[in-house]
C-alpha atoms as an extended CHARMM CRD file, in Angstrom:
* protein
*
       241  EXT
         1         1  UNK       CA              0.0000000000        0.0000000000        0.0000000000  PROA      1               0.0000000000
         2         2  UNK       CA              0.9820000000        3.6220000000       -0.5030000000  PROA      2               0.0000000000
         3         3  UNK       CA              1.0220000000        5.7660000000        2.6000000000  PROA      3               0.0000000000
         4         4  UNK       CA              0.4460000000        9.4870000000        2.0750000000  PROA      4               0.0000000000
         5         5  UNK       CA              1.1650000000       11.7850000000        4.9710000000  PROA      5               0.0000000000
         6         6  UNK       CA             -1.0560000000       14.8180000000        5.3420000000  PROA      6               0.0000000000
         7         7  UNK       CA              0.9120000000       17.9530000000        4.4810000000  PROA      7               0.0000000000
         8         8  UNK       CA              3.9020000000       16.0120000000        3.1890000000  PROA      8               0.0000000000
         9         9  UNK       CA              4.6890000000       18.7440000000        0.6910000000  PROA      9               0.0000000000
        10        10  UNK       CA              3.5690000000       21.7640000000        2.6840000000  PROA      10              0.0000000000
        11        11  UNK       CA              5.9880000000       24.5220000000        3.5670000000  PROA      11              0.0000000000
        12        12  UNK       CA              8.9490000000       23.2790000000        1.5320000000  PROA      12              0.0000000000
        13        13  UNK       CA             10.1490000000       25.9680000000       -0.8810000000  PROA      13              0.0000000000
        14        14  UNK       CA             10.5620000000       25.6880000000       -4.6780000000  PROA      14              0.0000000000
        15        15  UNK       CA              9.1090000000       23.0180000000       -6.8910000000  PROA      15              0.0000000000
        16        16  UNK       CA             11.3050000000       20.1560000000       -5.7020000000  PROA      16              0.0000000000
        17        17  UNK       CA              9.8900000000       18.0680000000       -2.8810000000  PROA      17              0.0000000000
        18        18  UNK       CA             10.9630000000       14.9470000000       -1.0360000000  PROA      18              0.0000000000
        19        19  UNK       CA              8.8210000000       12.2050000000        0.3990000000  PROA      19              0.0000000000
        20        20  UNK       CA              9.0980000000       12.2580000000        4.1970000000  PROA      20              0.0000000000
        21        21  UNK       CA             10.1510000000        8.5730000000        4.4220000000  PROA      21              0.0000000000
        22        22  UNK       CA             11.7400000000        7.5470000000        1.1280000000  PROA      22              0.0000000000
        23        23  UNK       CA             13.3680000000       10.9330000000        0.4180000000  PROA      23              0.0000000000
        24        24  UNK       CA             12.3210000000       10.3160000000       -3.1720000000  PROA      24              0.0000000000
        25        25  UNK       CA             12.2460000000       13.4840000000       -5.2090000000  PROA      25              0.0000000000
        26        26  UNK       CA              9.1000000000       14.5510000000       -7.0200000000  PROA      26              0.0000000000
        27        27  UNK       CA              8.2550000000       17.7040000000       -8.9060000000  PROA      27              0.0000000000
        28        28  UNK       CA              4.9560000000       19.3600000000       -8.0420000000  PROA      28              0.0000000000
        29        29  UNK       CA              3.7160000000       21.9850000000      -10.4950000000  PROA      29              0.0000000000
        30        30  UNK       CA              3.5790000000       24.7980000000       -7.9730000000  PROA      30              0.0000000000
        31        31  UNK       CA              2.1680000000       27.2180000000      -10.5520000000  PROA      31              0.0000000000
        32        32  UNK       CA             -1.0820000000       25.1930000000      -10.2890000000  PROA      32              0.0000000000
        33        33  UNK       CA             -1.2390000000       23.3700000000       -6.9560000000  PROA      33              0.0000000000
        34        34  UNK       CA              0.0990000000       26.3630000000       -5.0450000000  PROA      34              0.0000000000
        35        35  UNK       CA             -2.6250000000       28.6600000000       -6.3400000000  PROA      35              0.0000000000
        36        36  UNK       CA             -4.8630000000       30.0380000000       -3.5750000000  PROA      36              0.0000000000
        37        37  UNK       CA             -8.3130000000       28.5520000000       -3.0230000000  PROA      37              0.0000000000
        38        38  UNK       CA             -9.7530000000       31.9980000000       -3.6950000000  PROA      38              0.0000000000
        39        39  UNK       CA             -9.7060000000       31.1500000000       -7.3880000000  PROA      39              0.0000000000
        40        40  UNK       CA            -12.5790000000       28.7160000000       -6.8420000000  PROA      40              0.0000000000
        41        41  UNK       CA            -16.1830000000       29.8470000000       -7.0550000000  PROA      41              0.0000000000
        42        42  UNK       CA            -17.7260000000       30.7850000000       -3.7270000000  PROA      42              0.0000000000
        43        43  UNK       CA            -14.4500000000       31.5240000000       -1.9270000000  PROA      43              0.0000000000
        44        44  UNK       CA            -14.6640000000       35.1760000000       -0.9910000000  PROA      44              0.0000000000
        45        45  UNK       CA            -12.6360000000       37.0250000000        1.6640000000  PROA      45              0.0000000000
        46        46  UNK       CA            -14.7150000000       35.7590000000        4.6230000000  PROA      46              0.0000000000
        47        47  UNK       CA            -14.6900000000       32.1240000000        3.4990000000  PROA      47              0.0000000000
        48        48  UNK       CA            -10.9760000000       32.2970000000        2.7100000000  PROA      48              0.0000000000
        49        49  UNK       CA            -10.3060000000       33.7030000000        6.1890000000  PROA      49              0.0000000000
        50        50  UNK       CA            -12.0600000000       30.7050000000        7.7660000000  PROA      50              0.0000000000
        51        51  UNK       CA            -10.1960000000       28.3000000000        5.4770000000  PROA      51              0.0000000000
        52        52  UNK       CA             -6.8760000000       29.9410000000        6.3250000000  PROA      52              0.0000000000
        53        53  UNK       CA             -7.5890000000       29.5050000000       10.0390000000  PROA      53              0.0000000000
        54        54  UNK       CA             -7.8430000000       25.7690000000        9.2900000000  PROA      54              0.0000000000
        55        55  UNK       CA             -4.5450000000       25.8130000000        7.3980000000  PROA      55              0.0000000000
        56        56  UNK       CA             -6.2550000000       25.6050000000        4.0110000000  PROA      56              0.0000000000
        57        57  UNK       CA             -4.8950000000       28.2640000000        1.6850000000  PROA      57              0.0000000000
        58        58  UNK       CA             -3.8600000000       26.5250000000       -1.5360000000  PROA      58              0.0000000000
        59        59  UNK       CA             -5.1220000000       23.7510000000       -3.8070000000  PROA      59              0.0000000000
        60        60  UNK       CA             -2.4280000000       21.5180000000       -2.3670000000  PROA      60              0.0000000000
        61        61  UNK       CA             -3.6460000000       22.1890000000        1.1790000000  PROA      61              0.0000000000
        62        62  UNK       CA             -7.1280000000       21.0610000000        0.1610000000  PROA      62              0.0000000000
        63        63  UNK       CA             -5.8130000000       17.9180000000       -1.5340000000  PROA      63              0.0000000000
        64        64  UNK       CA             -4.0550000000       16.8470000000        1.6620000000  PROA      64              0.0000000000
        65        65  UNK       CA             -7.0190000000       17.6970000000        3.8850000000  PROA      65              0.0000000000
        66        66  UNK       CA             -8.2510000000       14.1100000000        4.0100000000  PROA      66              0.0000000000
        67        67  UNK       CA            -11.6750000000       12.9550000000        5.2670000000  PROA      67              0.0000000000
        68        68  UNK       CA            -12.2010000000       11.6070000000        8.7700000000  PROA      68              0.0000000000
        69        69  UNK       CA            -14.8990000000        9.2080000000        7.5860000000  PROA      69              0.0000000000
        70        70  UNK       CA            -17.4220000000        8.6820000000        4.7830000000  PROA      70              0.0000000000
        71        71  UNK       CA            -21.1810000000        8.6820000000        4.2640000000  PROA      71              0.0000000000
        72        72  UNK       CA            -22.8940000000        6.3050000000        1.8560000000  PROA      72              0.0000000000
        73        73  UNK       CA            -25.4440000000        8.1460000000       -0.2950000000  PROA      73              0.0000000000
        74        74  UNK       CA            -25.0700000000        5.8250000000       -3.2790000000  PROA      74              0.0000000000
        75        75  UNK       CA            -28.2070000000        3.6910000000       -2.8420000000  PROA      75              0.0000000000
        76        76  UNK       CA            -31.7320000000        3.7570000000       -1.4800000000  PROA      76              0.0000000000
        77        77  UNK       CA            -32.5450000000        1.7670000000        1.6580000000  PROA      77              0.0000000000
        78        78  UNK       CA            -36.0280000000        0.4760000000        2.3670000000  PROA      78              0.0000000000
        79        79  UNK       CA            -37.4430000000        1.5810000000        5.7130000000  PROA      79              0.0000000000
        80        80  UNK       CA            -38.0310000000       -2.0640000000        6.5660000000  PROA      80              0.0000000000
        81        81  UNK       CA            -34.2720000000       -2.6830000000        6.2080000000  PROA      81              0.0000000000
        82        82  UNK       CA            -33.0550000000        0.1890000000        8.4070000000  PROA      82              0.0000000000
        83        83  UNK       CA            -30.5840000000       -0.6330000000       11.1720000000  PROA      83              0.0000000000
        84        84  UNK       CA            -29.3710000000        1.4510000000       14.0900000000  PROA      84              0.0000000000
        85        85  UNK       CA            -26.6960000000        3.9670000000       13.1110000000  PROA      85              0.0000000000
        86        86  UNK       CA            -26.3410000000        2.9940000000        9.4520000000  PROA      86              0.0000000000
        87        87  UNK       CA            -26.0470000000        5.5980000000        6.6800000000  PROA      87              0.0000000000
        88        88  UNK       CA            -29.3430000000        5.5160000000        4.8040000000  PROA      88              0.0000000000
        89        89  UNK       CA            -31.0210000000        7.3070000000        1.9210000000  PROA      89              0.0000000000
        90        90  UNK       CA            -34.7910000000        6.7860000000        2.1920000000  PROA      90              0.0000000000
        91        91  UNK       CA            -37.5060000000        7.8300000000       -0.2490000000  PROA      91              0.0000000000
        92        92  UNK       CA            -41.1610000000        7.7380000000        0.7130000000  PROA      92              0.0000000000
        93        93  UNK       CA            -44.4260000000        9.6020000000        1.1820000000  PROA      93              0.0000000000
        94        94  UNK       CA            -45.2680000000       11.8530000000        4.1210000000  PROA      94              0.0000000000
        95        95  UNK       CA            -48.2530000000       10.2910000000        5.9150000000  PROA      95              0.0000000000
        96        96  UNK       CA            -48.4580000000       12.6420000000        8.8920000000  PROA      96              0.0000000000
        97        97  UNK       CA            -46.9650000000       15.9640000000        9.9340000000  PROA      97              0.0000000000
        98        98  UNK       CA            -47.6130000000       17.7960000000       13.1780000000  PROA      98              0.0000000000
        99        99  UNK       CA            -46.0440000000       20.0130000000       15.8140000000  PROA      99              0.0000000000
       100       100  UNK       CA            -45.8680000000       18.5660000000       19.3090000000  PROA      100             0.0000000000
       101       101  UNK       CA            -46.1720000000       21.3720000000       21.8300000000  PROA      101             0.0000000000
       102       102  UNK       CA            -44.2010000000       21.5370000000       25.0480000000  PROA      102             0.0000000000
       103       103  UNK       CA            -41.1970000000       23.3090000000       26.5210000000  PROA      103             0.0000000000
       104       104  UNK       CA            -39.5960000000       22.8480000000       23.1040000000  PROA      104             0.0000000000
       105       105  UNK       CA            -42.0260000000       22.4870000000       20.1750000000  PROA      105             0.0000000000
       106       106  UNK       CA            -41.0110000000       19.5790000000       17.9400000000  PROA      106             0.0000000000
       107       107  UNK       CA            -41.9280000000       19.0240000000       14.2930000000  PROA      107             0.0000000000
       108       108  UNK       CA            -42.7980000000       15.3220000000       13.8700000000  PROA      108             0.0000000000
       109       109  UNK       CA            -43.1210000000       13.8160000000       10.3930000000  PROA      109             0.0000000000
       110       110  UNK       CA            -44.1420000000       10.2370000000        9.5350000000  PROA      110             0.0000000000
       111       111  UNK       CA            -42.8060000000        8.7540000000        6.2820000000  PROA      111             0.0000000000
       112       112  UNK       CA            -43.9450000000        5.5180000000        4.6150000000  PROA      112             0.0000000000
       113       113  UNK       CA            -42.3080000000        3.7260000000        1.6660000000  PROA      113             0.0000000000
       114       114  UNK       CA            -44.4460000000        0.6040000000        1.5320000000  PROA      114             0.0000000000
       115       115  UNK       CA            -42.0250000000       -1.4770000000        3.6100000000  PROA      115             0.0000000000
       116       116  UNK       CA            -42.4150000000        0.3680000000        6.8790000000  PROA      116             0.0000000000
       117       117  UNK       CA            -42.9210000000        3.6510000000        8.6790000000  PROA      117             0.0000000000
       118       118  UNK       CA            -40.2330000000        5.9620000000       10.0450000000  PROA      118             0.0000000000
       119       119  UNK       CA            -40.4120000000        9.1170000000       12.1500000000  PROA      119             0.0000000000
       120       120  UNK       CA            -38.4950000000       12.3460000000       11.4960000000  PROA      120             0.0000000000
       121       121  UNK       CA            -37.9890000000       14.7110000000       14.4180000000  PROA      121             0.0000000000
       122       122  UNK       CA            -36.9760000000       18.3660000000       14.0720000000  PROA      122             0.0000000000
       123       123  UNK       CA            -36.2890000000       20.0680000000       17.4020000000  PROA      123             0.0000000000
       124       124  UNK       CA            -35.2940000000       23.2820000000       15.6560000000  PROA      124             0.0000000000
       125       125  UNK       CA            -37.4040000000       24.2790000000       12.6710000000  PROA      125             0.0000000000
       126       126  UNK       CA            -38.9160000000       27.2190000000       10.8410000000  PROA      126             0.0000000000
       127       127  UNK       CA            -42.5810000000       27.7690000000       10.0070000000  PROA      127             0.0000000000
       128       128  UNK       CA            -41.7750000000       27.5070000000        6.2950000000  PROA      128             0.0000000000
       129       129  UNK       CA            -40.2280000000       24.0880000000        6.9510000000  PROA      129             0.0000000000
       130       130  UNK       CA            -43.3590000000       22.8810000000        8.7290000000  PROA      130             0.0000000000
       131       131  UNK       CA            -45.4980000000       24.0610000000        5.7920000000  PROA      131             0.0000000000
       132       132  UNK       CA            -43.1930000000       22.3550000000        3.3000000000  PROA      132             0.0000000000
       133       133  UNK       CA            -43.3460000000       18.9530000000        5.0110000000  PROA      133             0.0000000000
       134       134  UNK       CA            -47.0350000000       18.3290000000        4.4070000000  PROA      134             0.0000000000
       135       135  UNK       CA            -49.0150000000       15.1280000000        4.0390000000  PROA      135             0.0000000000
       136       136  UNK       CA            -48.8460000000       13.5650000000        0.5840000000  PROA      136             0.0000000000
       137       137  UNK       CA            -45.4830000000       15.0340000000       -0.4020000000  PROA      137             0.0000000000
       138       138  UNK       CA            -42.6880000000       12.7590000000       -1.6450000000  PROA      138             0.0000000000
       139       139  UNK       CA            -39.5310000000       13.1230000000        0.4410000000  PROA      139             0.0000000000
       140       140  UNK       CA            -35.9790000000       11.8410000000       -0.0180000000  PROA      140             0.0000000000
       141       141  UNK       CA            -33.9260000000       11.9540000000        3.1670000000  PROA      141             0.0000000000
       142       142  UNK       CA            -30.4960000000       10.9960000000        4.4470000000  PROA      142             0.0000000000
       143       143  UNK       CA            -29.3130000000       10.3260000000        7.9760000000  PROA      143             0.0000000000
       144       144  UNK       CA            -28.4150000000        7.7450000000       10.5870000000  PROA      144             0.0000000000
       145       145  UNK       CA            -31.5230000000        6.2460000000       12.2180000000  PROA      145             0.0000000000
       146       146  UNK       CA            -31.8410000000        5.1750000000       15.8130000000  PROA      146             0.0000000000
       147       147  UNK       CA            -34.3230000000        2.5910000000       16.9760000000  PROA      147             0.0000000000
       148       148  UNK       CA            -36.9260000000        3.8010000000       19.4690000000  PROA      148             0.0000000000
       149       149  UNK       CA            -39.2440000000        1.0690000000       20.6640000000  PROA      149             0.0000000000
       150       150  UNK       CA            -38.0510000000       -1.0190000000       17.7430000000  PROA      150             0.0000000000
       151       151  UNK       CA            -39.0330000000        1.6550000000       15.1920000000  PROA      151             0.0000000000
       152       152  UNK       CA            -36.5060000000        3.7480000000       13.1930000000  PROA      152             0.0000000000
       153       153  UNK       CA            -36.3390000000        7.4910000000       13.8240000000  PROA      153             0.0000000000
       154       154  UNK       CA            -34.2530000000       10.2590000000       12.2450000000  PROA      154             0.0000000000
       155       155  UNK       CA            -33.3260000000       13.4790000000       14.0440000000  PROA      155             0.0000000000
       156       156  UNK       CA            -32.7710000000       16.4540000000       11.7110000000  PROA      156             0.0000000000
       157       157  UNK       CA            -32.0450000000       14.4290000000        8.5620000000  PROA      157             0.0000000000
       158       158  UNK       CA            -30.9570000000       16.0420000000        5.3200000000  PROA      158             0.0000000000
       159       159  UNK       CA            -33.9090000000       15.9970000000        2.9400000000  PROA      159             0.0000000000
       160       160  UNK       CA            -35.4420000000       17.1320000000       -0.3450000000  PROA      160             0.0000000000
       161       161  UNK       CA            -39.1510000000       17.3670000000       -1.0350000000  PROA      161             0.0000000000
       162       162  UNK       CA            -40.7280000000       16.8180000000       -4.4510000000  PROA      162             0.0000000000
       163       163  UNK       CA            -41.8360000000       14.2930000000       -7.0270000000  PROA      163             0.0000000000
       164       164  UNK       CA            -38.6080000000       14.5630000000       -9.0190000000  PROA      164             0.0000000000
       165       165  UNK       CA            -36.3720000000       11.6460000000       -8.1490000000  PROA      165             0.0000000000
       166       166  UNK       CA            -33.2150000000       12.7620000000       -6.3260000000  PROA      166             0.0000000000
       167       167  UNK       CA            -30.0570000000       11.5140000000       -8.0190000000  PROA      167             0.0000000000
       168       168  UNK       CA            -27.9460000000        9.2070000000       -5.8970000000  PROA      168             0.0000000000
       169       169  UNK       CA            -24.2280000000        9.8850000000       -5.6060000000  PROA      169             0.0000000000
       170       170  UNK       CA            -21.6360000000        7.8860000000       -7.5450000000  PROA      170             0.0000000000
       171       171  UNK       CA            -19.0630000000        7.8390000000       -4.7360000000  PROA      171             0.0000000000
       172       172  UNK       CA            -19.0400000000        7.8690000000       -0.9560000000  PROA      172             0.0000000000
       173       173  UNK       CA            -19.4370000000       11.3560000000        0.5130000000  PROA      173             0.0000000000
       174       174  UNK       CA            -16.3960000000       12.5280000000        2.5050000000  PROA      174             0.0000000000
       175       175  UNK       CA            -16.7530000000       14.0100000000        5.9950000000  PROA      175             0.0000000000
       176       176  UNK       CA            -13.8470000000       16.3840000000        6.5350000000  PROA      176             0.0000000000
       177       177  UNK       CA            -12.2320000000       17.7870000000        9.6710000000  PROA      177             0.0000000000
       178       178  UNK       CA            -13.7950000000       21.2120000000       10.0450000000  PROA      178             0.0000000000
       179       179  UNK       CA            -14.2810000000       24.1180000000       12.4310000000  PROA      179             0.0000000000
       180       180  UNK       CA            -17.1260000000       26.3830000000       13.4950000000  PROA      180             0.0000000000
       181       181  UNK       CA            -18.6910000000       28.2000000000       10.5710000000  PROA      181             0.0000000000
       182       182  UNK       CA            -17.2440000000       25.8810000000        7.9190000000  PROA      182             0.0000000000
       183       183  UNK       CA            -19.7450000000       23.3570000000        6.5620000000  PROA      183             0.0000000000
       184       184  UNK       CA            -19.1420000000       20.0470000000        4.8350000000  PROA      184             0.0000000000
       185       185  UNK       CA            -20.8000000000       21.2830000000        1.6370000000  PROA      185             0.0000000000
       186       186  UNK       CA            -18.1810000000       24.0300000000        1.2860000000  PROA      186             0.0000000000
       187       187  UNK       CA            -15.2660000000       21.6560000000        1.7990000000  PROA      187             0.0000000000
       188       188  UNK       CA            -16.7300000000       19.1390000000       -0.6420000000  PROA      188             0.0000000000
       189       189  UNK       CA            -17.2800000000       21.8540000000       -3.2460000000  PROA      189             0.0000000000
       190       190  UNK       CA            -13.6040000000       22.8080000000       -2.9310000000  PROA      190             0.0000000000
       191       191  UNK       CA            -12.2950000000       19.2480000000       -3.0500000000  PROA      191             0.0000000000
       192       192  UNK       CA            -13.9170000000       18.5920000000       -6.4350000000  PROA      192             0.0000000000
       193       193  UNK       CA            -12.1100000000       21.3310000000       -8.4380000000  PROA      193             0.0000000000
       194       194  UNK       CA             -8.9190000000       20.6460000000       -6.4540000000  PROA      194             0.0000000000
       195       195  UNK       CA             -9.0260000000       17.0290000000       -7.6560000000  PROA      195             0.0000000000
       196       196  UNK       CA             -9.6510000000       18.2460000000      -11.2010000000  PROA      196             0.0000000000
       197       197  UNK       CA             -6.5460000000       20.4490000000      -10.9690000000  PROA      197             0.0000000000
       198       198  UNK       CA             -4.5610000000       17.4740000000       -9.6620000000  PROA      198             0.0000000000
       199       199  UNK       CA             -5.7480000000       15.2260000000      -12.4990000000  PROA      199             0.0000000000
       200       200  UNK       CA             -4.7790000000       17.8530000000      -15.0620000000  PROA      200             0.0000000000
       201       201  UNK       CA             -1.4050000000       18.5390000000      -13.4220000000  PROA      201             0.0000000000
       202       202  UNK       CA             -0.3330000000       15.2920000000      -11.7100000000  PROA      202             0.0000000000
       203       203  UNK       CA              2.9840000000       15.3000000000       -9.8200000000  PROA      203             0.0000000000
       204       204  UNK       CA              5.6450000000       12.7200000000      -10.5540000000  PROA      204             0.0000000000
       205       205  UNK       CA              4.9780000000        9.5220000000       -8.6600000000  PROA      205             0.0000000000
       206       206  UNK       CA              7.1120000000        9.1130000000       -5.5550000000  PROA      206             0.0000000000
       207       207  UNK       CA              7.4040000000        5.3570000000       -5.9340000000  PROA      207             0.0000000000
       208       208  UNK       CA              7.2330000000        5.0720000000       -9.7080000000  PROA      208             0.0000000000
       209       209  UNK       CA              8.4390000000        1.6490000000      -10.8170000000  PROA      209             0.0000000000
       210       210  UNK       CA              8.6540000000        0.3140000000       -7.2540000000  PROA      210             0.0000000000
       211       211  UNK       CA              5.0760000000       -0.9230000000       -6.9610000000  PROA      211             0.0000000000
       212       212  UNK       CA              3.6500000000       -3.2970000000       -9.5390000000  PROA      212             0.0000000000
       213       213  UNK       CA              0.1740000000       -2.2510000000      -10.6960000000  PROA      213             0.0000000000
       214       214  UNK       CA             -0.0460000000        0.2890000000       -7.8630000000  PROA      214             0.0000000000
       215       215  UNK       CA             -2.0590000000        3.5260000000       -8.1480000000  PROA      215             0.0000000000
       216       216  UNK       CA             -0.3730000000        6.7880000000       -9.0260000000  PROA      216             0.0000000000
       217       217  UNK       CA             -0.1760000000        9.5110000000       -6.3910000000  PROA      217             0.0000000000
       218       218  UNK       CA             -3.0170000000       11.4170000000       -8.0780000000  PROA      218             0.0000000000
       219       219  UNK       CA             -5.1620000000        8.2540000000       -8.1320000000  PROA      219             0.0000000000
       220       220  UNK       CA             -4.4200000000        7.5240000000       -4.4590000000  PROA      220             0.0000000000
       221       221  UNK       CA             -5.3670000000       11.0520000000       -3.4100000000  PROA      221             0.0000000000
       222       222  UNK       CA             -8.5650000000       10.9110000000       -5.4900000000  PROA      222             0.0000000000
       223       223  UNK       CA             -9.4640000000        7.5940000000       -3.8480000000  PROA      223             0.0000000000
       224       224  UNK       CA             -9.1430000000        9.1550000000       -0.3960000000  PROA      224             0.0000000000
       225       225  UNK       CA            -11.4890000000       12.0090000000       -1.2970000000  PROA      225             0.0000000000
       226       226  UNK       CA            -13.9770000000       10.0920000000       -3.4520000000  PROA      226             0.0000000000
       227       227  UNK       CA            -13.9100000000        6.3370000000       -2.8030000000  PROA      227             0.0000000000
       228       228  UNK       CA            -16.3410000000        4.4020000000       -5.0180000000  PROA      228             0.0000000000
       229       229  UNK       CA            -19.3680000000        2.6440000000       -3.5950000000  PROA      229             0.0000000000
       230       230  UNK       CA            -18.5480000000       -0.7430000000       -2.1420000000  PROA      230             0.0000000000
       231       231  UNK       CA            -14.9290000000        0.0360000000       -1.3100000000  PROA      231             0.0000000000
       232       232  UNK       CA            -13.6280000000       -1.1170000000        2.0760000000  PROA      232             0.0000000000
       233       233  UNK       CA            -13.4570000000        2.2490000000        3.8490000000  PROA      233             0.0000000000
       234       234  UNK       CA            -11.9050000000        0.6970000000        6.9450000000  PROA      234             0.0000000000
       235       235  UNK       CA             -8.6890000000       -0.0580000000        5.0360000000  PROA      235             0.0000000000
       236       236  UNK       CA             -8.6600000000        3.5460000000        3.8080000000  PROA      236             0.0000000000
       237       237  UNK       CA             -9.1470000000        4.9920000000        7.2860000000  PROA      237             0.0000000000
       238       238  UNK       CA             -6.4070000000        2.7180000000        8.6280000000  PROA      238             0.0000000000
       239       239  UNK       CA             -3.9970000000        3.7570000000        5.8500000000  PROA      239             0.0000000000
       240       240  UNK       CA             -3.8840000000        0.2740000000        4.2780000000  PROA      240             0.0000000000
       241       241  UNK       CA             -5.5380000000        1.1090000000        0.9450000000  PROA      241             0.0000000000
């Protein structure tokens, strides 16, 4: 397996870099990978300030900002097949929607897909949200259910409402290390063009010719950010990919 150390090329001047363990020289096209993240759409001064506080200033920084874990949004799961804590994309029809009053009003939504019934709970919600989640609407949601009295429940799942079928993702969704005020959607939107820049300007492989049929550095980095469905993520997280 190829081990890539986060920030292996960070802070070393010029375009010549050395792998931390093998001391193998590789040339990184600094005119591309050293460009600031501000060149990407949506990165204004305030966003860039937050990224900089996380140590993310260049394309290269983003490439070596590896996920902590992954979410599987590549397939639909029937409500009748839900298990505690699993990643699940569910599509069904809203059968009931109401606000339970108390010290903290809670929006409670019941969803049915023909194989079972699940409950969605929103402890923080807006009036517009309550009006949107009305009986008869088709909803596609994502989250990690917990079993309450043997029945699956979701707390504040991600969701989309509408008849149009929501496209499933082709790869596992990365969950990045982050800080307050920096959402996963922003980091994911930056990782995609960063990977495109890497694919268009790949560095020389550190271990070229030493590994038979092994992935290139660009391929290994892309795998860490966007592993395909069905891949053994545990080997990735343990650095044995």
